[in-house]
Amino acid sequence: MKQVEETLRQEVAKLLEDGTIDVFVGHEAASLPLKTSPCFVRSPKEVDRLVWNRICTSNLATYLPQLFKRPVGLKGEWTPPKVGVVAKGCDSRSIVGLIKEKQIPRDRLFIIGIGCEGMIDRHSVGRALGVVGLADAKVDDKSVQVIGTDGREKRIDIADVLAASCRECQHREAVLSNLTIGETPSSAPEVSHYANVAEFESKSPQERWEHWVGELSRCIRCYACRQACPNCYCEECFAEETAPKWLGVTTDLSDVFVFHLGRAFHQAGRCVDCGACVAACPQGIDLRLLNQKINKDVEELFEAQVSLSLEEAEALSSFRMEDDQSFMTEP
Amino acid sequence: MLEMTLDKSKVQEFLRLLGENRRLFAPVKDRMGTKFSEVADPSLVCLDGLNTNLSPKEVVFPQWETLYTFKEDHANEVKLAAQETLLFGARPCDARALGLLDQVFTWEGIDDPYYLRRREKTCVVALACNTPGEACFCTSVGGSPVGEIGADVLAFDLGEQLYLRALTERGEALLKEASTLTEKATEEDKQAVQQAAAEAEKQLQAIPIPKDLAALKESFDAEIWEELGLKCLGCGTCAYVCPTCHCFDITDETKKGVGRRVRNWDSCAFSLFTLHGSGHNPRTTQAARYRQRVLHKFLYCPENFGEAFCVGCGRCITNCPAGLDLRAVLERLSSLAKVT
Amino acid sequence: MTKKTNEKMGGNGWEPRIVAFLCNWCSYAGADLAGVSRIQYPPNVRVIRVPCSGRINPLFIVKALQTGADGVLVSGCHPGDCHYISGNLYARRKFALLKSLLEYVGIEPQRVHFSWVSAAEGPRFAEILGKVTDSVRSVGPASKMIKKFEEVA
Ligand code: SF4
Ligand code: SF4
Ligand code: SF4
Ligand code: SF4
Ligand code: SF4
C-alpha cells in the first residue's frame, strides 16, 4: 500500500510537471483517525499530501463536475482545466456515468486507476467501539487496531469493518483509466448477490413498512447522502423544488418517504453501489438496502449493468420491445 | 449552594421520580453511539457515552414546528404551552450552547415565544466530562468539560456515585424534590470533584482560535476558502448536528384549503440558503457558503453577541462526510491573522 | 364483509379514491369512448390527462399516494402504438421499477396499477376500472404514505 502511494505521488508529480493536468483530485489524511478528505493538488511540490490506504472510502467522482463549471461572474474566454483523478473500481464507474451524462468531459480527464481490496467503513468501527469515541487507529493488511477514547485497545478483523458495498464488489479495478498502478486486486469475492435485498423481500409487507418507518424516522434531511453521491448533481433537486413543490421540507415522515423514494428512484440504472451515501449519513441509515433493490431489479428485469463502459446505454434511457410486463394489471 | 450525592444504583429511581411530572430527555444507546431521546423507561439511560452524535438542541428548538395553521381566510395560533422538561446528562458544552441559543432567541429584546415556551420549562442537568471525546476542544473556545453555564445542575461521575451541584434556583428545587434519594456531599466528595475537574481539563487539546476580529474580516477574501469550498459537499450535516447553529427557514404547506406555516432548520451550506425569489443568489460558490459558516460563528456572532458561537463539541468534525475539520481551519485562520 | 372489517376499511360508505393518469392519444380516448358508449364503470376515478405515458414522472404516482389517493392507475397506448413512437416503452421500465420499489417499502401492491388501453377499447377500459377499483377496495383506505395535517378549525 505504501508503495502504491509512493508511485501515485510520483506519477501525479510527473503529470503536473509536464502539463498533462492542471489539478489532481485525490485523498489526503484528515485529522481524525480512519478518515480522509478529498484534496486538490495543483503543484508537484504538494504531491506528498496524497495518500492511498484502506480509508479512501469516499467517491471522488462527486468532486469532479464542479471543476468543469465556468466560474460564476467570469467574463471572457475560459478553458476548462485538465483534471487528474485517482479511481477505485466504483469511482471509475461513476466517472463513466458522469461522462455519459455529459457532466464531465472525457478528453480533459486523466484517470489513474488503482485496484482495490475494499475500504473500511468508519461507522462499523464506531459500532465495534460502542458508545465511546475513536482515539486512534492503525491499519494493516488484515486488521484494524483501535484505541477508544476510554483508553481501551481492540483488534478488529478488517473483513468485519469493510464497507458493505466492498464486501460484494465485483469491479475492483477501474473500468476506465489512462494509467493503472499497483497490483491487480485479488479476485472478486464469491458472494450471493443482493442477499440483503432478497432477505428483506421475504418479509411481510407490514414488516417491511415498519422497517422503513424506523429507518426513515432517523433521517434529519441533511442531504449528506445526496451531496456525497456523484449522480446527484442536479442544480435543483426535486426535494427542494418549489414549482412544483413535490414535498415539504420538514422531517414529517411522509415527506421523508417521498424524498427517499425519489432519491433512490433517481439512481435507477445509475447507482454503482459505491457506498458514499451510506458512509456520509450521520444517522447511519442503511440506504444501501434501498439502492440495491433498484440495482437488483435493473439487473434482473433489463439485464443491465451500471456504467461499465462508455458505449452501453443506461437502463432507463433505453428499452426493448420485449421488456417485462408482468407487473402490469392489464398489459 | 446545594451539593448532594446520588448513589449510582439510585439513578434510575431518581429519574423515575423526577420524570413523573416532566418529560425526560436523556442519552440512550444508539447505532451512532448515543442520542438524546425522550425516555419513559429510565433503565435505558446511558451515561457512559461522550457527547451524543446529535446535539440536544432539538429539545428546545425542534427541527421543525408549526407556527400557525390556516384555512381559507383565517389563521389559527398554535397553543404555546409546553410541558415541564428535564434534560438530563447534557454535556457542559451542550448546556453552554443552550445559553447561546437563549441570546439569539431573545436578541435585542425580541423574544421568540416558540423557543422560549420550551426553554423556560426545561431544567438542565449537565454531566461533567471525565474523558473528552476525540474532537472536543471546549476549553479553547472558552468552555470547560466541567463548565456550569447554561445548566441548572452540574453532575460529576465519581465512579460509585453522582455528585450533583445546584447552580440555579430551579436546579435547587429539582434536587430538593429528590432529596429522599440523595445525601449531602461530604468534604471528601468535593475534593474528589475538584480533582476530577482538574484531570479533565488537562486532557483537552488547545487549539488556536482567531480572536482578532479585524484580521478575520480581512480573511474574507483569503485563498483558503477556495480549497475548503471544493472539499465541502454542501450538505446540512455540520449545521444540523451543531448545538449552536440556529438558522431556520419558514415555509407554508397547504392541502385543499387548509395549511400550516412551519419553521424548520436550515443550513448556510445549502446552495438554496440564500437564493432569492428573483433567482439571484448572493452566495454563488460553496467557498462563500463554507466561509459563512465559519465567519458567522467566529466573527459575526462575536460582533453581535460578544462571543463565538462554537462550544467546541466536535460534532461537525466527526460527522463531516468530507473530512473537514473546523479545528484545522481555525488554526489556519489564526496564522493568517498573525501575518496580516 | 363483516361489520368490523367494514369499519376498519373506513366505515359504511367508504369508497376508494383512485387517480388515473391517462395518455391523451389512447387511454383517455378509450375512457371517452366508454363514456359516450354509456358503458357503466365505477365512479371512483379522477382522471388526469397527460400527453403520453412517457410524460408520467414516477413522482406523480408517489405524490398522488401522499396526497390521499387510495389507488393509482396509469394507462397508455399499447406497445408499438405510442403517438410519440416509444414514450410508453421508456415509461414501462420506470413503472416496473417503481411498482416494485413501492411494494418493497411496504405499500400494498393492490394500490398501484398499470395498463395499456387503446382508443378503441372502451369496454376494456370500463372492465379494467372495475378490476382496479375492486383491487384498491380490497386493501381499504390508504394511510401509510398520506401526509397528515393538524386539524384546522
Ligand atoms: S446512491 Fe449511494 S451507492 Fe449509489 S452511486 Fe450514489 S452514493 Fe454511490
Ligand atoms: S435526488 Fe434526484 S433530483 Fe435530487 S439531486 Fe439526486 S438525481 Fe437530482
Ligand atoms: S444523509 Fe442520512 S440523515 Fe441525511 S438526508 Fe440522507 S438519509 Fe437523511
Ligand atoms: S458537514 Fe462537511 S461537507 Fe457537509 S456542509 Fe458541513 S463542512 Fe460541508
Ligand atoms: S461548530 Fe462544530 S465544534 Fe463548534 S459547536 Fe458547532 S458542531 Fe460543535
PDB file of C-alpha atoms in Angstrom, chain A residues 13-178:
ATOM      1  CA  ALA A  13       4.119  14.949  -9.906  1.00  0.00           C
ATOM      2  CA  LYS A  14       5.050  13.996 -13.466  1.00  0.00           C
ATOM      3  CA  LEU A  15       1.607  14.801 -14.811  1.00  0.00           C
ATOM      4  CA  LEU A  16       1.585  18.197 -13.139  1.00  0.00           C
ATOM      5  CA  GLU A  17       5.096  18.949 -14.217  1.00  0.00           C
ATOM      6  CA  ASP A  18       4.661  18.137 -17.882  1.00  0.00           C
ATOM      7  CA  GLY A  19       1.354  19.974 -18.016  1.00  0.00           C
ATOM      8  CA  THR A  20      -0.805  16.920 -18.752  1.00  0.00           C
ATOM      9  CA  ILE A  21      -3.040  18.057 -15.942  1.00  0.00           C
ATOM     10  CA  ASP A  22      -3.645  21.302 -14.064  1.00  0.00           C
ATOM     11  CA  VAL A  23      -5.078  19.802 -10.925  1.00  0.00           C
ATOM     12  CA  PHE A  24      -5.209  16.355  -9.392  1.00  0.00           C
ATOM     13  CA  VAL A  25      -8.050  15.124  -7.240  1.00  0.00           C
ATOM     14  CA  GLY A  26      -7.038  12.581  -4.630  1.00  0.00           C
ATOM     15  CA  HIS A  27      -7.389  11.757  -0.977  1.00  0.00           C
ATOM     16  CA  GLU A  28      -5.438  13.272   1.892  1.00  0.00           C
ATOM     17  CA  ALA A  29      -5.350  12.373   5.548  1.00  0.00           C
ATOM     18  CA  ALA A  30      -7.973  14.055   7.684  1.00  0.00           C
ATOM     19  CA  SER A  31      -7.233  14.886  11.272  1.00  0.00           C
ATOM     20  CA  LEU A  32      -9.380  12.166  12.818  1.00  0.00           C
ATOM     21  CA  PRO A  33      -8.269   8.553  12.701  1.00  0.00           C
ATOM     22  CA  LEU A  34      -9.732   6.436   9.890  1.00  0.00           C
ATOM     23  CA  LYS A  35     -10.866   9.475   7.987  1.00  0.00           C
ATOM     24  CA  THR A  36      -9.666  11.012   4.747  1.00  0.00           C
ATOM     25  CA  SER A  37     -10.593  14.161   2.925  1.00  0.00           C
ATOM     26  CA  PRO A  38     -10.598  14.905  -0.798  1.00  0.00           C
ATOM     27  CA  CYS A  39      -7.692  17.064  -1.865  1.00  0.00           C
ATOM     28  CA  PHE A  40      -6.889  19.134  -4.899  1.00  0.00           C
ATOM     29  CA  VAL A  41      -3.221  19.154  -5.777  1.00  0.00           C
ATOM     30  CA  ARG A  42      -2.032  21.834  -8.149  1.00  0.00           C
ATOM     31  CA  SER A  43       1.722  21.683  -7.944  1.00  0.00           C
ATOM     32  CA  PRO A  44       4.317  18.894  -7.909  1.00  0.00           C
ATOM     33  CA  LYS A  45       5.500  20.267  -4.573  1.00  0.00           C
ATOM     34  CA  GLU A  46       2.226  19.278  -2.973  1.00  0.00           C
ATOM     35  CA  VAL A  47       2.024  15.654  -4.037  1.00  0.00           C
ATOM     36  CA  ASP A  48       3.073  14.401  -0.632  1.00  0.00           C
ATOM     37  CA  ARG A  49      -0.348  15.337   0.616  1.00  0.00           C
ATOM     38  CA  LEU A  50      -1.785  12.454  -1.393  1.00  0.00           C
ATOM     39  CA  VAL A  51      -2.456   9.236   0.459  1.00  0.00           C
ATOM     40  CA  TRP A  52      -3.555   5.819  -0.644  1.00  0.00           C
ATOM     41  CA  ASN A  53      -4.852   3.483   2.051  1.00  0.00           C
ATOM     42  CA  ARG A  54      -7.815   1.447   3.228  1.00  0.00           C
ATOM     43  CA  ILE A  55      -9.813   4.514   4.221  1.00  0.00           C
ATOM     44  CA  CYS A  56     -10.051   6.185   0.820  1.00  0.00           C
ATOM     45  CA  THR A  57     -13.715   5.398   1.105  1.00  0.00           C
ATOM     46  CA  SER A  58     -15.304   8.456  -0.473  1.00  0.00           C
ATOM     47  CA  ASN A  59     -16.187   8.539  -4.155  1.00  0.00           C
ATOM     48  CA  LEU A  60     -14.031  11.192  -5.789  1.00  0.00           C
ATOM     49  CA  ALA A  61     -16.195  11.360  -8.897  1.00  0.00           C
ATOM     50  CA  THR A  62     -18.519  13.553  -6.848  1.00  0.00           C
ATOM     51  CA  TYR A  63     -15.893  16.274  -6.756  1.00  0.00           C
ATOM     52  CA  LEU A  64     -15.259  16.419 -10.491  1.00  0.00           C
ATOM     53  CA  PRO A  65     -18.198  18.253 -12.120  1.00  0.00           C
ATOM     54  CA  GLN A  66     -17.587  21.435 -10.104  1.00  0.00           C
ATOM     55  CA  LEU A  67     -14.117  21.747 -11.647  1.00  0.00           C
ATOM     56  CA  PHE A  68     -15.604  21.913 -15.125  1.00  0.00           C
ATOM     57  CA  LYS A  69     -18.111  24.624 -14.335  1.00  0.00           C
ATOM     58  CA  ARG A  70     -17.339  28.053 -15.604  1.00  0.00           C
ATOM     59  CA  PRO A  71     -16.599  30.262 -12.579  1.00  0.00           C
ATOM     60  CA  VAL A  72     -19.597  32.441 -11.808  1.00  0.00           C
ATOM     61  CA  GLY A  73     -19.201  36.021 -12.930  1.00  0.00           C
ATOM     62  CA  LEU A  74     -16.136  35.340 -15.038  1.00  0.00           C
ATOM     63  CA  LYS A  75     -16.081  37.339 -18.233  1.00  0.00           C
ATOM     64  CA  GLY A  76     -14.316  36.430 -21.454  1.00  0.00           C
ATOM     65  CA  GLU A  77     -12.616  33.241 -22.546  1.00  0.00           C
ATOM     66  CA  TRP A  78     -12.452  30.274 -20.232  1.00  0.00           C
ATOM     67  CA  THR A  79     -10.899  26.922 -20.903  1.00  0.00           C
ATOM     68  CA  PRO A  80     -11.889  24.148 -18.528  1.00  0.00           C
ATOM     69  CA  PRO A  81      -8.921  22.676 -16.657  1.00  0.00           C
ATOM     70  CA  LYS A  82      -7.286  19.360 -17.332  1.00  0.00           C
ATOM     71  CA  VAL A  83      -8.061  17.240 -14.329  1.00  0.00           C
ATOM     72  CA  GLY A  84      -6.403  14.125 -12.971  1.00  0.00           C
ATOM     73  CA  VAL A  85      -8.129  11.825 -10.552  1.00  0.00           C
ATOM     74  CA  VAL A  86      -7.396   8.591  -8.756  1.00  0.00           C
ATOM     75  CA  ALA A  87     -10.104   5.989  -9.123  1.00  0.00           C
ATOM     76  CA  LYS A  88     -11.049   2.724  -7.495  1.00  0.00           C
ATOM     77  CA  GLY A  89     -13.450   0.498  -9.383  1.00  0.00           C
ATOM     78  CA  CYS A  90     -16.536   2.307  -8.128  1.00  0.00           C
ATOM     79  CA  ASP A  91     -15.120   5.806  -8.657  1.00  0.00           C
ATOM     80  CA  SER A  92     -14.253   4.875 -12.224  1.00  0.00           C
ATOM     81  CA  ARG A  93     -17.776   3.610 -12.887  1.00  0.00           C
ATOM     82  CA  SER A  94     -19.212   6.833 -11.527  1.00  0.00           C
ATOM     83  CA  ILE A  95     -16.843   8.718 -13.815  1.00  0.00           C
ATOM     84  CA  VAL A  96     -18.124   6.672 -16.749  1.00  0.00           C
ATOM     85  CA  GLY A  97     -21.665   7.566 -15.732  1.00  0.00           C
ATOM     86  CA  LEU A  98     -20.838  11.242 -15.441  1.00  0.00           C
ATOM     87  CA  ILE A  99     -19.141  11.286 -18.816  1.00  0.00           C
ATOM     88  CA  LYS A 100     -22.165   9.628 -20.407  1.00  0.00           C
ATOM     89  CA  GLU A 101     -24.446  12.128 -18.756  1.00  0.00           C
ATOM     90  CA  LYS A 102     -22.221  14.920 -20.051  1.00  0.00           C
ATOM     91  CA  GLN A 103     -21.248  16.291 -16.676  1.00  0.00           C
ATOM     92  CA  ILE A 104     -17.518  15.873 -17.236  1.00  0.00           C
ATOM     93  CA  PRO A 105     -15.507  15.782 -20.472  1.00  0.00           C
ATOM     94  CA  ARG A 106     -13.541  12.598 -21.131  1.00  0.00           C
ATOM     95  CA  ASP A 107     -10.866  14.454 -23.071  1.00  0.00           C
ATOM     96  CA  ARG A 108      -9.930  16.670 -20.151  1.00  0.00           C
ATOM     97  CA  LEU A 109      -9.672  13.841 -17.647  1.00  0.00           C
ATOM     98  CA  PHE A 110      -6.672  11.781 -16.735  1.00  0.00           C
ATOM     99  CA  ILE A 111      -7.728   8.794 -14.678  1.00  0.00           C
ATOM    100  CA  ILE A 112      -5.270   6.832 -12.587  1.00  0.00           C
ATOM    101  CA  GLY A 113      -6.840   3.500 -11.711  1.00  0.00           C
ATOM    102  CA  ILE A 114      -5.853   1.577  -8.611  1.00  0.00           C
ATOM    103  CA  GLY A 115      -7.096  -1.912  -7.833  1.00  0.00           C
ATOM    104  CA  CYS A 116      -8.973  -2.018  -4.561  1.00  0.00           C
ATOM    105  CA  GLU A 117      -9.305  -4.690  -1.884  1.00  0.00           C
ATOM    106  CA  GLY A 118     -12.159  -2.903  -0.165  1.00  0.00           C
ATOM    107  CA  MET A 119     -12.379   0.151   2.040  1.00  0.00           C
ATOM    108  CA  ILE A 120     -13.060   0.478   5.729  1.00  0.00           C
ATOM    109  CA  ASP A 121     -16.425   1.718   6.885  1.00  0.00           C
ATOM    110  CA  ARG A 122     -15.915   4.131   9.754  1.00  0.00           C
ATOM    111  CA  HIS A 123     -19.429   3.619  11.082  1.00  0.00           C
ATOM    112  CA  SER A 124     -18.740  -0.093  11.527  1.00  0.00           C
ATOM    113  CA  VAL A 125     -15.620   0.683  13.504  1.00  0.00           C
ATOM    114  CA  GLY A 126     -17.668   3.060  15.625  1.00  0.00           C
ATOM    115  CA  ARG A 127     -20.201   0.338  16.246  1.00  0.00           C
ATOM    116  CA  ALA A 128     -17.475  -2.035  17.327  1.00  0.00           C
ATOM    117  CA  LEU A 129     -16.382   0.566  19.871  1.00  0.00           C
ATOM    118  CA  GLY A 130     -19.882   1.086  21.263  1.00  0.00           C
ATOM    119  CA  VAL A 131     -20.616   4.365  22.993  1.00  0.00           C
ATOM    120  CA  VAL A 132     -17.046   5.646  23.240  1.00  0.00           C
ATOM    121  CA  GLY A 133     -15.140   7.513  20.545  1.00  0.00           C
ATOM    122  CA  LEU A 134     -12.181   6.532  18.399  1.00  0.00           C
ATOM    123  CA  ALA A 135      -8.970   7.998  19.757  1.00  0.00           C
ATOM    124  CA  ASP A 136      -6.505   6.297  17.457  1.00  0.00           C
ATOM    125  CA  ALA A 137      -6.241   3.541  14.880  1.00  0.00           C
ATOM    126  CA  LYS A 138      -3.638   1.588  12.963  1.00  0.00           C
ATOM    127  CA  VAL A 139      -4.437  -0.383   9.877  1.00  0.00           C
ATOM    128  CA  ASP A 140      -2.523  -3.276   8.385  1.00  0.00           C
ATOM    129  CA  ASP A 141      -3.455  -5.788   5.697  1.00  0.00           C
ATOM    130  CA  LYS A 142      -5.579  -7.916   7.927  1.00  0.00           C
ATOM    131  CA  SER A 143      -6.741  -5.867  10.861  1.00  0.00           C
ATOM    132  CA  VAL A 144      -7.511  -2.535  12.372  1.00  0.00           C
ATOM    133  CA  GLN A 145      -6.102  -1.827  15.779  1.00  0.00           C
ATOM    134  CA  VAL A 146      -8.202   0.779  17.514  1.00  0.00           C
ATOM    135  CA  ILE A 147      -7.891   2.689  20.755  1.00  0.00           C
ATOM    136  CA  GLY A 148     -11.113   4.025  22.186  1.00  0.00           C
ATOM    137  CA  THR A 149     -11.383   7.349  23.973  1.00  0.00           C
ATOM    138  CA  ASP A 150     -11.724   5.254  27.110  1.00  0.00           C
ATOM    139  CA  GLY A 151      -8.159   4.063  26.508  1.00  0.00           C
ATOM    140  CA  ARG A 152      -9.162   0.519  25.683  1.00  0.00           C
ATOM    141  CA  GLU A 153      -7.481  -1.209  22.754  1.00  0.00           C
ATOM    142  CA  LYS A 154      -9.141  -3.552  20.367  1.00  0.00           C
ATOM    143  CA  ARG A 155      -8.058  -5.533  17.351  1.00  0.00           C
ATOM    144  CA  ILE A 156     -10.688  -5.844  14.679  1.00  0.00           C
ATOM    145  CA  ASP A 157     -10.505  -8.131  11.684  1.00  0.00           C
ATOM    146  CA  ILE A 158     -10.516  -5.864   8.648  1.00  0.00           C
ATOM    147  CA  ALA A 159     -13.119  -8.079   6.981  1.00  0.00           C
ATOM    148  CA  ASP A 160     -15.531  -7.203   9.776  1.00  0.00           C
ATOM    149  CA  VAL A 161     -15.366  -3.474   9.150  1.00  0.00           C
ATOM    150  CA  LEU A 162     -15.229  -3.348   5.369  1.00  0.00           C
ATOM    151  CA  ALA A 163     -17.958  -1.263   3.807  1.00  0.00           C
ATOM    152  CA  ALA A 164     -20.951  -3.406   2.911  1.00  0.00           C
ATOM    153  CA  SER A 165     -20.594  -2.435  -0.751  1.00  0.00           C
ATOM    154  CA  CYS A 166     -16.960  -3.507  -0.799  1.00  0.00           C
ATOM    155  CA  ARG A 167     -17.790  -6.948   0.526  1.00  0.00           C
ATOM    156  CA  GLU A 168     -19.808  -7.673  -2.578  1.00  0.00           C
ATOM    157  CA  CYS A 169     -17.919  -5.560  -5.094  1.00  0.00           C
ATOM    158  CA  GLN A 170     -17.378  -7.268  -8.437  1.00  0.00           C
ATOM    159  CA  HIS A 171     -15.455  -4.495 -10.157  1.00  0.00           C
ATOM    160  CA  ARG A 172     -12.369  -3.805  -8.120  1.00  0.00           C
ATOM    161  CA  GLU A 173     -10.347  -2.290 -10.908  1.00  0.00           C
ATOM    162  CA  ALA A 174     -11.035   0.894 -12.775  1.00  0.00           C
ATOM    163  CA  VAL A 175     -13.211   0.234 -15.821  1.00  0.00           C
ATOM    164  CA  LEU A 176     -11.833   3.337 -17.495  1.00  0.00           C
ATOM    165  CA  SER A 177      -8.370   4.775 -16.994  1.00  0.00           C
ATOM    166  CA  ASN A 178      -5.387   6.379 -18.644  1.00  0.00           C
TER     167      ASN A 178
END
